[in-house]
Amino acid sequence: MKTSQADILILPGLGGPDDDLWLSRWERKLPTARIIAQPDWHAPEAGAWVARLGDAVAQAQRPIILVAHGLGCHVVAHAAASGLDLGNVVGAFLVAAPDPESMAAPTPVRKFGPLALTPLPFSTVLIAAQNDPHCTVGRARSFAEGWGAQFVDAGESGALDAAAGFGPWPEGLMRFAGFLKSIPTMQ
């Protein structure tokens, strides 16, 4: 699948999109990509964020690829577990999911617990770092297992955010292109 054949819906995490973050760069670079706006980036409510995803999915005209960072990963999982119609979604590229069940997680992140760990009904990859301050690599592996996602170890990459040096993320864009190639083109 090529990016031109899909609607790419981007789900940033807590705090929203940073202009320098790879997500925002991808939105500017990929013509079929758009960030799903949320009502409050700093005080997220799982139900409201899932509803926004549902609205965006309903408006899409092509097969959908979800790209999520941080808390956005749990929006995808909660949407699937809630029975939201995600029929046009053919893939999810998830990056740096935090652990909402960790006592160290900020209150807004903990609001996304308990975890939704049902298998996602589409091709999924979860990329996580060994030293992410928001989730241990062991927990990230358990998320991937629960979601039926391919797990990719990103090494010592922190939260894969701008603070960790991931404004531009050329390796991520290459991995995303490889992920798209693994998804059959729908006619």
Short mmCIF file of N, CA, C and O in Angstrom, two decimals, residues 7-11 34-38 48-66 84-86 88-89:
data_model
loop_
_atom_site.label_atom_id
_atom_site.label_comp_id
_atom_site.label_asym_id
_atom_site.label_seq_id
_atom_site.Cartn_x
_atom_site.Cartn_y
_atom_site.Cartn_z
N ASP A 7 -6.09 6.98 3.91
CA ASP A 7 -6.23 8.14 4.78
C ASP A 7 -5.39 7.83 6.01
O ASP A 7 -5.62 6.80 6.68
N ILE A 8 -4.43 8.67 6.30
CA ILE A 8 -3.54 8.46 7.44
C ILE A 8 -4.02 9.37 8.56
O ILE A 8 -3.94 10.60 8.46
N LEU A 9 -4.55 8.76 9.61
CA LEU A 9 -5.07 9.50 10.74
C LEU A 9 -4.05 9.43 11.87
O LEU A 9 -3.68 8.35 12.32
N ILE A 10 -3.62 10.60 12.32
CA ILE A 10 -2.55 10.70 13.32
C ILE A 10 -3.14 11.06 14.67
O ILE A 10 -3.90 12.02 14.79
N LEU A 11 -2.76 10.28 15.68
CA LEU A 11 -3.25 10.46 17.05
C LEU A 11 -2.08 10.77 17.98
O LEU A 11 -1.43 9.86 18.47
N ARG A 34 -3.58 13.49 8.36
CA ARG A 34 -4.09 14.60 9.17
C ARG A 34 -4.12 14.19 10.64
O ARG A 34 -4.37 13.04 10.98
N ILE A 35 -3.84 15.16 11.47
CA ILE A 35 -3.89 14.96 12.91
C ILE A 35 -5.34 15.08 13.37
O ILE A 35 -6.05 16.00 12.97
N ILE A 36 -5.77 14.14 14.19
CA ILE A 36 -7.11 14.20 14.77
C ILE A 36 -7.05 15.13 15.97
O ILE A 36 -6.36 14.85 16.96
N ALA A 37 -7.74 16.25 15.87
CA ALA A 37 -7.75 17.24 16.96
C ALA A 37 -8.56 16.69 18.13
O ALA A 37 -9.57 16.02 17.94
N GLN A 38 -8.11 17.00 19.32
CA GLN A 38 -8.81 16.59 20.54
C GLN A 38 -9.30 17.83 21.29
O GLN A 38 -8.71 18.90 21.16
N ALA A 48 -13.99 10.82 25.12
CA ALA A 48 -14.01 11.92 24.15
C ALA A 48 -12.97 11.70 23.06
O ALA A 48 -13.24 11.95 21.88
N TRP A 49 -11.78 11.22 23.45
CA TRP A 49 -10.74 11.00 22.46
C TRP A 49 -11.11 9.86 21.52
O TRP A 49 -10.88 9.92 20.32
N VAL A 50 -11.71 8.81 22.06
CA VAL A 50 -12.16 7.68 21.23
C VAL A 50 -13.27 8.16 20.28
O VAL A 50 -13.28 7.79 19.10
N ALA A 51 -14.18 8.99 20.77
CA ALA A 51 -15.26 9.51 19.92
C ALA A 51 -14.69 10.32 18.75
O ALA A 51 -15.19 10.21 17.62
N ARG A 52 -13.66 11.11 19.00
CA ARG A 52 -13.04 11.89 17.92
C ARG A 52 -12.43 10.95 16.87
O ARG A 52 -12.51 11.22 15.67
N LEU A 53 -11.82 9.87 17.34
CA LEU A 53 -11.29 8.88 16.40
C LEU A 53 -12.43 8.29 15.58
O LEU A 53 -12.33 8.17 14.35
N GLY A 54 -13.53 7.94 16.24
CA GLY A 54 -14.69 7.39 15.53
C GLY A 54 -15.21 8.33 14.47
O GLY A 54 -15.54 7.91 13.35
N ASP A 55 -15.28 9.63 14.78
CA ASP A 55 -15.74 10.62 13.81
C ASP A 55 -14.81 10.68 12.60
O ASP A 55 -15.26 10.73 11.46
N ALA A 56 -13.50 10.66 12.86
CA ALA A 56 -12.53 10.73 11.77
C ALA A 56 -12.59 9.48 10.89
O ALA A 56 -12.50 9.58 9.66
N VAL A 57 -12.77 8.32 11.52
CA VAL A 57 -12.88 7.07 10.75
C VAL A 57 -14.12 7.12 9.87
O VAL A 57 -14.08 6.73 8.69
N ALA A 58 -15.22 7.61 10.40
CA ALA A 58 -16.47 7.68 9.64
C ALA A 58 -16.36 8.61 8.43
O ALA A 58 -17.04 8.40 7.42
N GLN A 59 -15.51 9.62 8.52
CA GLN A 59 -15.37 10.59 7.42
C GLN A 59 -14.35 10.16 6.37
O GLN A 59 -14.31 10.74 5.29
N ALA A 60 -13.53 9.17 6.67
CA ALA A 60 -12.47 8.77 5.74
C ALA A 60 -13.06 8.20 4.45
O ALA A 60 -14.11 7.55 4.47
N GLN A 61 -12.36 8.45 3.36
CA GLN A 61 -12.81 8.01 2.04
C GLN A 61 -12.05 6.81 1.51
O GLN A 61 -12.47 6.19 0.55
N ARG A 62 -10.92 6.52 2.10
CA ARG A 62 -10.05 5.43 1.65
C ARG A 62 -9.79 4.50 2.82
O ARG A 62 -10.16 4.79 3.95
N PRO A 63 -9.09 3.39 2.58
CA PRO A 63 -8.64 2.58 3.71
C PRO A 63 -7.83 3.46 4.67
O PRO A 63 -7.17 4.41 4.24
N ILE A 64 -7.89 3.14 5.94
CA ILE A 64 -7.29 3.99 6.96
C ILE A 64 -6.08 3.33 7.60
O ILE A 64 -6.12 2.16 7.97
N ILE A 65 -5.03 4.12 7.74
CA ILE A 65 -3.85 3.74 8.54
C ILE A 65 -3.82 4.69 9.73
O ILE A 65 -3.84 5.92 9.56
N LEU A 66 -3.79 4.14 10.93
CA LEU A 66 -3.67 4.95 12.14
C LEU A 66 -2.20 5.05 12.52
O LEU A 66 -1.48 4.05 12.48
N LEU A 84 -16.25 0.17 18.68
CA LEU A 84 -16.36 1.24 17.70
C LEU A 84 -16.13 0.66 16.31
O LEU A 84 -15.26 -0.18 16.12
N ASP A 85 -16.91 1.10 15.33
CA ASP A 85 -16.75 0.59 13.97
C ASP A 85 -15.44 1.11 13.38
O ASP A 85 -15.33 2.28 13.03
N LEU A 86 -14.47 0.23 13.29
CA LEU A 86 -13.17 0.55 12.72
C LEU A 86 -12.96 -0.25 11.43
O LEU A 86 -11.83 -0.52 11.05
N ASN A 88 -12.91 0.31 8.29
CA ASN A 88 -12.04 0.79 7.22
C ASN A 88 -10.58 0.89 7.63
O ASN A 88 -9.73 1.23 6.81
N VAL A 89 -10.29 0.62 8.90
CA VAL A 89 -8.90 0.67 9.36
C VAL A 89 -8.20 -0.62 8.93
O VAL A 89 -8.67 -1.71 9.23
#
